[in-house]
Structures are given as structure tokens and as C-alpha cells.
mmCIF file of C-alpha atoms in Angstrom:
data_model
loop_
_atom_site.group_PDB
_atom_site.id
_atom_site.type_symbol
_atom_site.label_atom_id
_atom_site.label_comp_id
_atom_site.label_asym_id
_atom_site.label_seq_id
_atom_site.Cartn_x
_atom_site.Cartn_y
_atom_site.Cartn_z
ATOM 1 C CA MET R 1 12.496 -39.201 -15.089
ATOM 2 C CA SER R 2 11.130 -40.558 -17.572
ATOM 3 C CA LYS R 3 11.044 -37.807 -20.582
ATOM 4 C CA GLY R 4 7.763 -37.391 -20.309
ATOM 5 C CA GLU R 5 7.895 -36.266 -16.409
ATOM 6 C CA GLU R 6 11.543 -33.645 -17.309
ATOM 7 C CA ALA R 7 9.451 -32.274 -20.370
ATOM 8 C CA LYS R 8 6.060 -31.356 -17.800
ATOM 9 C CA LYS R 9 9.391 -29.740 -15.219
ATOM 10 C CA LEU R 10 10.506 -28.050 -18.286
ATOM 11 C CA ALA R 11 6.961 -26.482 -19.313
ATOM 12 C CA GLY R 12 6.005 -25.395 -15.369
ATOM 13 C CA CYS R 13 8.965 -23.841 -14.581
ATOM 14 C CA ALA R 14 9.145 -22.074 -17.899
ATOM 15 C CA ALA R 15 5.436 -21.177 -16.945
ATOM 16 C CA ALA R 16 6.516 -19.452 -12.923
ATOM 17 C CA GLU R 17 9.489 -18.491 -15.069
ATOM 18 C CA LYS R 18 8.148 -16.779 -18.061
ATOM 19 C CA GLU R 19 4.070 -16.156 -17.793
ATOM 20 C CA VAL R 20 4.210 -15.066 -13.510
ATOM 21 C CA ARG R 21 4.158 -11.198 -12.781
ATOM 22 C CA ASN R 22 5.146 -10.067 -10.145
ATOM 23 C CA ASN R 23 1.677 -8.469 -8.307
ATOM 24 C CA GLN R 24 -0.668 -11.374 -9.768
ATOM 25 C CA VAL R 25 -4.078 -13.020 -8.303
ATOM 26 C CA LEU R 26 -2.832 -16.734 -9.771
ATOM 27 C CA GLY R 27 -5.826 -19.385 -10.263
ATOM 28 C CA THR R 28 -4.121 -22.675 -9.121
ATOM 29 C CA GLY R 29 -4.409 -25.754 -10.581
ATOM 30 C CA SER R 30 -2.689 -29.285 -9.751
ATOM 31 C CA ASP R 31 -1.769 -31.106 -11.902
ATOM 32 C CA SER R 32 1.430 -32.820 -13.207
ATOM 33 C CA THR R 33 2.942 -30.025 -14.664
ATOM 34 C CA ILE R 34 1.337 -26.993 -12.597
ATOM 35 C CA VAL R 35 3.113 -29.145 -9.526
ATOM 36 C CA HIS R 36 7.358 -28.357 -10.985
ATOM 37 C CA ALA R 37 5.278 -24.589 -11.593
ATOM 38 C CA VAL R 38 4.358 -23.888 -7.957
ATOM 39 C CA GLN R 39 7.386 -25.301 -7.211
ATOM 40 C CA GLY R 40 9.471 -22.309 -8.846
ATOM 41 C CA ILE R 41 6.880 -19.492 -8.125
ATOM 42 C CA ALA R 42 7.587 -20.286 -4.432
ATOM 43 C CA LYS R 43 11.509 -20.511 -4.376
ATOM 44 C CA ARG R 44 10.383 -16.291 -6.992
ATOM 45 C CA VAL R 45 8.498 -16.390 -3.452
ATOM 46 C CA LYS R 46 11.659 -16.595 -1.119
ATOM 47 C CA ARG R 47 14.325 -15.132 -2.717
ATOM 48 C CA GLY R 48 11.364 -11.655 -2.386
ATOM 49 C CA ASN R 49 11.422 -11.004 -6.211
ATOM 50 C CA ARG R 50 7.551 -12.212 -6.331
ATOM 51 C CA ASN R 51 4.540 -11.493 -4.879
ATOM 52 C CA HIS R 52 1.646 -13.613 -6.140
ATOM 53 C CA VAL R 53 -2.163 -14.271 -3.944
ATOM 54 C CA CYS R 54 -3.415 -17.900 -5.296
ATOM 55 C CA ILE R 55 -6.505 -19.196 -5.725
ATOM 56 C CA PRO R 56 -7.034 -22.842 -5.708
ATOM 57 C CA THR R 57 -9.149 -24.310 -8.913
ATOM 58 C CA SER R 58 -9.387 -27.840 -6.479
ATOM 59 C CA PHE R 59 -8.557 -29.163 -3.052
ATOM 60 C CA GLN R 60 -5.524 -29.940 -4.174
ATOM 61 C CA ALA R 61 -4.702 -26.913 -5.178
ATOM 62 C CA HIS R 62 -5.185 -26.091 -1.704
ATOM 63 C CA GLN R 63 -3.340 -28.680 -0.174
ATOM 64 C CA LEU R 64 -0.002 -28.066 -3.006
ATOM 65 C CA ILE R 65 -1.090 -24.151 -2.140
ATOM 66 C CA LEU R 66 -0.281 -24.674 1.222
ATOM 67 C CA GLN R 67 2.241 -27.568 0.657
ATOM 68 C CA TYR R 68 4.589 -24.459 -0.504
ATOM 69 C CA ASP R 69 3.279 -21.662 1.511
ATOM 70 C CA LEU R 70 2.075 -19.613 -0.502
ATOM 71 C CA PRO R 71 -0.632 -16.773 0.006
ATOM 72 C CA LEU R 72 -4.051 -18.329 -0.336
ATOM 73 C CA SER R 73 -7.087 -16.691 -0.536
ATOM 74 C CA GLU R 74 -10.805 -17.241 -2.287
ATOM 75 C CA PRO R 75 -11.421 -15.509 -5.011
ATOM 76 C CA GLU R 76 -13.474 -11.961 -2.930
ATOM 77 C CA ILE R 77 -16.904 -11.368 -5.997
ATOM 78 C CA ARG R 78 -18.583 -8.234 -4.980
ATOM 79 C CA HIS R 79 -21.553 -8.609 -6.742
ATOM 80 C CA THR R 80 -22.541 -10.951 -9.074
ATOM 81 C CA ILE R 81 -25.106 -10.062 -11.748
ATOM 82 C CA ASP R 82 -27.117 -12.573 -14.251
ATOM 83 C CA GLY R 83 -31.146 -13.077 -15.486
ATOM 84 C CA ALA R 84 -33.233 -15.331 -12.875
ATOM 85 C CA ASP R 85 -36.153 -17.475 -13.636
ATOM 86 C CA GLU R 86 -38.078 -16.953 -11.051
ATOM 87 C CA VAL R 87 -37.821 -13.630 -8.599
ATOM 88 C CA ASP R 88 -41.014 -14.858 -5.305
ATOM 89 C CA ALA R 89 -41.892 -11.648 -2.876
ATOM 90 C CA ASP R 90 -38.647 -11.936 -0.099
ATOM 91 C CA LEU R 91 -36.395 -11.219 -3.568
ATOM 92 C CA ASN R 92 -35.005 -14.873 -4.539
ATOM 93 C CA LEU R 93 -34.013 -16.528 -7.477
ATOM 94 C CA THR R 94 -34.247 -19.720 -8.793
ATOM 95 C CA ARG R 95 -33.118 -20.929 -12.225
ATOM 96 C CA ALA R 96 -34.004 -23.731 -13.889
ATOM 97 C CA VAL R 97 -31.016 -26.409 -13.303
ATOM 98 C CA GLU R 98 -30.112 -26.838 -16.989
ATOM 99 C CA ALA R 99 -29.705 -22.719 -17.163
ATOM 100 C CA THR R 100 -26.916 -22.977 -14.157
ATOM 101 C CA SER R 101 -23.344 -23.716 -15.339
ATOM 102 C CA PRO R 102 -20.738 -24.505 -12.841
ATOM 103 C CA ARG R 103 -19.198 -21.774 -13.463
ATOM 104 C CA LYS R 104 -22.451 -18.775 -12.689
ATOM 105 C CA LEU R 105 -22.428 -21.563 -8.948
ATOM 106 C CA TRP R 106 -18.523 -20.841 -8.294
ATOM 107 C CA LEU R 107 -19.107 -17.115 -9.302
ATOM 108 C CA ALA R 108 -22.088 -16.885 -7.231
ATOM 109 C CA LYS R 109 -21.248 -18.989 -3.950
ATOM 110 C CA PRO R 110 -18.009 -15.623 -2.608
ATOM 111 C CA SER R 111 -19.816 -12.592 -4.061
ATOM 112 C CA VAL R 112 -21.667 -10.324 -1.176
ATOM 113 C CA SER R 113 -24.890 -9.489 -3.451
ATOM 114 C CA LEU R 114 -26.078 -11.485 -6.424
#
């Protein structure tokens, strides 16, 4: 294992040990450092001393969570509030493309109501 890979492993394991608390909802990425963190989290969950729900940030993160048999969820957002550029008679909202960030779309999509 290269020094760079060893550093990533140490950083990921340290994050899993020091930063992740019990009963947290974890937004979970998929880069090479996070793989080591997810491995550490999975070990702690299997020992029975941690309970987490993971929300993937990408398809690769989704696969990683499944690979380590961690609880998987999608965000449950009851309501999203935001402005709109126009509202039609059927209460459909429109926004200018440049005003709609990917994060806004990500938050609004799973919302029960907008």
C-alpha cells in the first residue's frame, strides 16, 4: 500500500471513529478515503455499538452502502419552501433555469409538499 493510500485509510478510519456518533443520519460519499470510513462504520455497526442510516450522495455511494450492508435511506423532507418566478392557475411553479441550483432540485424532489 502506498503512503498516500495508507494516509487515506488512516484518515477514513479516524473519521469513522472520532467524528461519527451513534444514531446519526450520514450523508455518505464514495471517494477513496470515504471507502475506508464506511468500512470502519460497518465494523462498528456489526459489533452492535452503532446505529446509523446512510443517505448516498451518488450512485457509487449507494453501491458502497449496500456492499457493507449498512442501513440505506433517501432523505425524507416533509416540506420545501422557496420562491417561484411564476405560478399558473393549477399552482404549478416555474423558476428560471439560472435560479435553480442542483441542491434546490435535490431538496425539492423528495419533498412531500413544495
